[in-house]
């Protein structure tokens, strides 16, 4: 989950000011969390407190009505509605917020069902659901390989392709500087980036330097990369400094719960 938040914060500066420089400044005063972080924290909070996913996402987004970069127009309407209903979206918002469910459940079927449940309150189009499920599947499989996950990247990606039907044989020139906010235009690129990468920071840099939807692509890539390579401590600490106390409280509760689950296993 923290990998998604870090990818979001690192990419935030470049969402509307794209860069193709792999050696971009990692973090600066121009960076901050966006709706990607808010929604990811909301999903984690829903799991911790046994809340409905839609209720939690709606609640958290209303606590933060003006995040860096704002909300997409249709999602903003959903956020500000007193009775929000799904609007058949296949935007990549469903894929960027899903990561916590991959840590919470014990079977792939449970993870896929929960991933769909995180998407359905707003992103109830088949592509929106599939995008969330595919990202959750990648994370879940990587976690099951544990410390050896980096040796099984091809296997993880192939299972995601078999499940989704995505084509991840991508040419850089076809996706560089292409701002695509759909699941079907973002999740395959995220999987491709993971296949090209050799570590957490490397993967996020590759995602952001494509000059695409930098914060959300960074969030999706970061969420998968965390499960494969882990997060260097210096990167973890620097990203936490961008979050407020309310978010840090959820993250602390999440880490405690995750340790308990690992000990039970």
Short mmCIF file of C-alpha atoms in Angstrom, two decimals:
data_model
loop_
_atom_site.label_atom_id
_atom_site.label_comp_id
_atom_site.label_asym_id
_atom_site.label_seq_id
_atom_site.Cartn_x
_atom_site.Cartn_y
_atom_site.Cartn_z
CA UNK A 1 0.00 0.00 0.00
CA UNK A 2 2.74 2.46 0.90
CA UNK A 3 4.28 1.84 -2.51
CA UNK A 4 1.18 3.30 -4.14
CA UNK A 5 1.36 6.36 -1.91
CA UNK A 6 5.05 6.91 -2.67
CA UNK A 7 4.49 6.52 -6.42
CA UNK A 8 1.68 9.04 -6.21
CA UNK A 9 3.71 11.61 -4.27
CA UNK A 10 6.77 11.24 -6.50
CA UNK A 11 4.67 11.52 -9.66
CA UNK A 12 2.46 14.37 -8.42
CA UNK A 13 4.85 17.12 -9.48
CA UNK A 14 4.88 15.80 -13.03
CA UNK A 15 1.19 15.06 -13.63
CA UNK A 16 0.60 18.29 -15.55
CA UNK A 17 4.24 19.12 -16.17
CA UNK A 18 5.53 15.87 -17.72
CA UNK A 19 9.16 14.86 -17.82
CA UNK A 20 11.11 12.27 -19.77
CA UNK A 21 14.18 12.71 -17.58
CA UNK A 22 14.81 9.47 -15.70
CA UNK A 23 17.05 11.41 -13.28
CA UNK A 24 14.33 13.87 -12.25
CA UNK A 25 14.45 15.27 -8.72
CA UNK A 26 12.87 12.54 -6.58
CA UNK A 27 11.05 14.79 -4.09
CA UNK A 28 10.81 18.53 -3.59
CA UNK A 29 8.52 21.16 -2.14
CA UNK A 30 6.51 20.89 -5.36
CA UNK A 31 5.45 17.33 -4.56
CA UNK A 32 2.45 16.27 -2.52
CA UNK A 33 -0.19 13.58 -2.19
CA UNK A 34 -3.13 13.53 -4.59
CA UNK A 35 -6.50 11.79 -4.74
CA UNK A 36 -4.61 8.53 -5.38
CA UNK A 37 -3.23 8.57 -1.84
CA UNK A 38 -6.53 9.66 -0.30
CA UNK A 39 -8.43 6.82 -1.97
CA UNK A 40 -5.77 4.23 -1.13
CA UNK A 41 -5.83 5.26 2.53
CA UNK A 42 -9.63 5.09 2.42
CA UNK A 43 -9.56 1.48 1.20
CA UNK A 44 -7.12 0.54 3.96
CA UNK A 45 -9.27 2.30 6.53
CA UNK A 46 -12.34 0.42 5.29
CA UNK A 47 -10.55 -2.90 5.80
CA UNK A 48 -9.28 -1.96 9.24
CA UNK A 49 -12.67 -0.77 10.46
CA UNK A 50 -14.96 -3.13 8.55
CA UNK A 51 -16.54 -0.30 6.58
CA UNK A 52 -18.16 -0.38 3.18
CA UNK A 53 -15.57 0.59 0.56
CA UNK A 54 -17.77 3.16 -1.14
CA UNK A 55 -18.71 4.76 2.15
CA UNK A 56 -15.08 5.01 3.23
CA UNK A 57 -13.86 6.43 -0.09
CA UNK A 58 -16.67 8.99 -0.14
CA UNK A 59 -15.95 9.97 3.45
CA UNK A 60 -12.19 10.38 2.99
CA UNK A 61 -12.51 12.31 -0.25
CA UNK A 62 -14.90 14.74 1.41
CA UNK A 63 -12.40 15.24 4.23
CA UNK A 64 -9.91 16.31 1.54
CA UNK A 65 -12.07 18.20 -0.98
CA UNK A 66 -9.19 19.97 -2.77
CA UNK A 67 -6.21 17.60 -3.15
CA UNK A 68 -3.22 18.45 -5.27
CA UNK A 69 -4.31 18.10 -8.90
CA UNK A 70 -7.97 17.92 -7.89
CA UNK A 71 -10.43 15.13 -8.67
CA UNK A 72 -11.46 14.11 -12.16
CA UNK A 73 -14.72 15.81 -13.18
CA UNK A 74 -16.99 12.75 -12.99
CA UNK A 75 -15.39 11.48 -9.80
CA UNK A 76 -15.66 14.96 -8.28
CA UNK A 77 -19.40 14.83 -8.92
CA UNK A 78 -19.49 11.45 -7.18
CA UNK A 79 -17.51 12.81 -4.22
CA UNK A 80 -19.74 15.84 -3.77
CA UNK A 81 -23.01 13.95 -4.18
CA UNK A 82 -25.03 13.21 -1.05
CA UNK A 83 -26.14 9.92 -2.57
CA UNK A 84 -23.26 8.79 -4.81
CA UNK A 85 -23.99 6.12 -7.38
CA UNK A 86 -21.69 4.28 -9.81
CA UNK A 87 -21.23 6.02 -13.13
CA UNK A 88 -19.87 3.21 -15.31
CA UNK A 89 -16.31 4.51 -15.21
CA UNK A 90 -13.32 2.63 -16.59
CA UNK A 91 -10.86 5.25 -15.40
CA UNK A 92 -7.59 4.24 -13.78
CA UNK A 93 -8.80 5.45 -10.38
CA UNK A 94 -10.02 1.95 -9.57
CA UNK A 95 -6.56 0.49 -10.18
CA UNK A 96 -4.60 3.06 -8.16
CA UNK A 97 -6.58 2.60 -4.92
CA UNK A 98 -6.88 -1.19 -4.79
CA UNK A 99 -3.54 -2.31 -3.32
CA UNK A 100 -4.56 -2.84 0.34
CA UNK A 101 -6.89 -5.75 -0.49
CA UNK A 102 -3.98 -7.85 -1.78
CA UNK A 103 -2.50 -7.86 1.73
CA UNK A 104 -5.74 -8.50 3.57
CA UNK A 105 -7.09 -11.75 2.11
CA UNK A 106 -5.72 -15.28 2.01
CA UNK A 107 -6.93 -16.57 -1.35
CA UNK A 108 -6.86 -15.25 -4.88
CA UNK A 109 -10.64 -15.51 -5.17
CA UNK A 110 -11.12 -13.38 -2.05
CA UNK A 111 -8.67 -10.79 -3.39
CA UNK A 112 -10.39 -10.61 -6.77
CA UNK A 113 -13.81 -10.26 -5.16
CA UNK A 114 -12.56 -7.54 -2.81
CA UNK A 115 -10.80 -5.72 -5.66
CA UNK A 116 -14.08 -5.65 -7.57
CA UNK A 117 -15.83 -4.35 -4.45
CA UNK A 118 -13.37 -1.42 -4.21
CA UNK A 119 -14.10 -0.48 -7.83
CA UNK A 120 -17.88 -0.92 -7.92
CA UNK A 121 -18.99 2.16 -5.94
CA UNK A 122 -17.80 4.40 -8.78
CA UNK A 123 -15.92 2.42 -11.44
CA UNK A 124 -18.47 -0.28 -12.24
CA UNK A 125 -17.59 -0.68 -15.93
CA UNK A 126 -16.09 -4.11 -16.70
CA UNK A 127 -12.78 -2.48 -17.63
CA UNK A 128 -12.70 -0.50 -14.39
CA UNK A 129 -13.28 -3.66 -12.38
CA UNK A 130 -10.75 -5.68 -14.39
CA UNK A 131 -8.08 -3.01 -13.96
CA UNK A 132 -8.44 -3.11 -10.18
CA UNK A 133 -8.47 -6.90 -10.11
CA UNK A 134 -5.37 -7.20 -12.27
CA UNK A 135 -3.32 -4.88 -10.06
CA UNK A 136 -4.48 -6.70 -6.94
CA UNK A 137 -3.62 -10.05 -8.53
CA UNK A 138 -0.08 -8.90 -9.36
CA UNK A 139 0.49 -7.74 -5.78
CA UNK A 140 -1.06 -10.87 -4.25
CA UNK A 141 1.09 -13.21 -6.34
CA UNK A 142 4.24 -11.23 -5.61
CA UNK A 143 3.54 -11.36 -1.87
CA UNK A 144 3.15 -15.13 -2.03
CA UNK A 145 6.65 -15.44 -3.48
CA UNK A 146 8.01 -13.42 -0.55
CA UNK A 147 11.68 -12.46 -0.72
CA UNK A 148 12.03 -14.39 -3.98
CA UNK A 149 9.39 -12.38 -5.84
CA UNK A 150 11.92 -10.64 -8.06
CA UNK A 151 12.89 -14.04 -9.47
CA UNK A 152 9.31 -14.66 -10.56
CA UNK A 153 8.37 -11.42 -12.29
CA UNK A 154 7.75 -13.06 -15.66
CA UNK A 155 5.49 -15.61 -14.00
CA UNK A 156 3.56 -12.91 -12.13
CA UNK A 157 3.10 -10.82 -15.26
CA UNK A 158 2.01 -13.81 -17.34
CA UNK A 159 -0.70 -14.68 -14.83
CA UNK A 160 -1.93 -11.09 -15.00
CA UNK A 161 -1.99 -11.22 -18.80
CA UNK A 162 -3.82 -14.55 -18.77
CA UNK A 163 -6.41 -13.13 -16.38
CA UNK A 164 -6.92 -9.77 -18.07
CA UNK A 165 -6.15 -10.32 -21.72
CA UNK A 166 -3.94 -7.21 -21.68
CA UNK A 167 -1.16 -6.93 -24.23
CA UNK A 168 2.01 -5.85 -22.43
CA UNK A 169 4.29 -6.17 -25.44
CA UNK A 170 4.60 -2.42 -25.54
CA UNK A 171 6.91 -0.16 -27.53
CA UNK A 172 8.15 2.87 -25.56
CA UNK A 173 7.33 5.24 -28.39
CA UNK A 174 3.69 4.15 -28.26
CA UNK A 175 3.20 5.18 -24.63
CA UNK A 176 5.72 7.95 -23.98
CA UNK A 177 4.06 11.35 -23.46
CA UNK A 178 0.61 9.80 -23.87
CA UNK A 179 -1.79 10.90 -21.14
CA UNK A 180 -4.30 8.06 -20.82
CA UNK A 181 -6.54 7.93 -17.75
CA UNK A 182 -8.31 4.65 -18.57
CA UNK A 183 -7.59 1.33 -16.90
CA UNK A 184 -7.05 -0.36 -20.25
CA UNK A 185 -4.56 2.35 -21.20
CA UNK A 186 -2.72 2.46 -17.88
CA UNK A 187 -2.62 -0.98 -16.22
CA UNK A 188 -0.91 -2.76 -19.16
CA UNK A 189 1.71 0.01 -19.19
CA UNK A 190 2.26 -0.43 -15.46
CA UNK A 191 2.80 -4.17 -15.90
CA UNK A 192 5.22 -3.48 -18.76
CA UNK A 193 7.17 -1.02 -16.61
CA UNK A 194 7.49 -3.64 -13.86
CA UNK A 195 8.88 -6.08 -16.42
CA UNK A 196 11.56 -3.57 -17.43
CA UNK A 197 12.61 -2.66 -13.89
CA UNK A 198 15.10 -3.94 -11.34
CA UNK A 199 14.04 -2.28 -8.09
CA UNK A 200 11.47 -0.07 -6.39
CA UNK A 201 13.02 3.29 -7.17
CA UNK A 202 13.93 2.22 -10.70
CA UNK A 203 10.35 1.20 -11.44
CA UNK A 204 8.82 4.45 -10.16
CA UNK A 205 11.38 6.51 -12.07
CA UNK A 206 10.56 4.62 -15.26
CA UNK A 207 6.84 5.17 -14.71
CA UNK A 208 7.12 8.90 -14.05
CA UNK A 209 9.64 9.52 -16.84
CA UNK A 210 7.22 8.20 -19.45
CA UNK A 211 5.61 11.65 -19.32
CA UNK A 212 2.16 10.13 -19.01
CA UNK A 213 -0.33 10.23 -16.10
CA UNK A 214 2.64 10.41 -13.76
CA UNK A 215 1.02 10.25 -10.33
CA UNK A 216 -1.45 7.45 -11.07
CA UNK A 217 0.95 5.38 -13.16
CA UNK A 218 3.51 5.92 -10.41
CA UNK A 219 0.98 4.77 -7.81
CA UNK A 220 0.05 1.60 -9.67
CA UNK A 221 3.65 0.71 -10.46
CA UNK A 222 4.72 1.56 -6.91
CA UNK A 223 2.03 -0.66 -5.41
CA UNK A 224 3.25 -3.68 -7.39
CA UNK A 225 6.94 -2.82 -6.97
CA UNK A 226 6.59 -2.74 -3.17
CA UNK A 227 5.36 -6.34 -3.18
CA UNK A 228 8.24 -7.44 -5.41
CA UNK A 229 11.25 -5.51 -4.10
CA UNK A 230 10.14 -3.83 -0.90
CA UNK A 231 10.74 -0.15 -0.15
CA UNK A 232 14.12 1.27 0.92
CA UNK A 233 13.88 2.79 4.38
CA UNK A 234 15.12 6.22 3.30
CA UNK A 235 12.43 6.39 0.61
CA UNK A 236 9.76 5.26 3.05
CA UNK A 237 10.66 7.90 5.62
CA UNK A 238 10.93 10.74 3.12
CA UNK A 239 7.47 9.99 1.71
CA UNK A 240 5.84 9.80 5.15
CA UNK A 241 6.87 13.39 5.78
CA UNK A 242 4.34 14.50 3.13
CA UNK A 243 1.36 12.92 4.91
CA UNK A 244 -0.78 14.43 7.65
CA UNK A 245 -1.41 12.84 11.03
CA UNK A 246 -4.79 11.41 10.06
CA UNK A 247 -3.23 9.45 7.21
CA UNK A 248 -0.25 8.38 9.31
CA UNK A 249 -2.65 7.01 11.93
CA UNK A 250 -4.24 4.74 9.33
CA UNK A 251 -0.81 3.65 8.09
CA UNK A 252 0.31 2.83 11.64
CA UNK A 253 -2.83 0.77 12.20
CA UNK A 254 -2.28 -0.92 8.86
CA UNK A 255 1.29 -1.92 9.72
CA UNK A 256 0.22 -3.32 13.10
CA UNK A 257 -2.58 -5.31 11.51
CA UNK A 258 -0.30 -6.60 8.76
CA UNK A 259 2.26 -7.84 11.32
CA UNK A 260 -0.47 -9.62 13.27
CA UNK A 261 -1.69 -11.33 10.11
CA UNK A 262 1.84 -12.41 9.18
CA UNK A 263 2.42 -13.84 12.67
CA UNK A 264 -0.85 -15.79 12.50
CA UNK A 265 0.21 -17.33 9.22
#
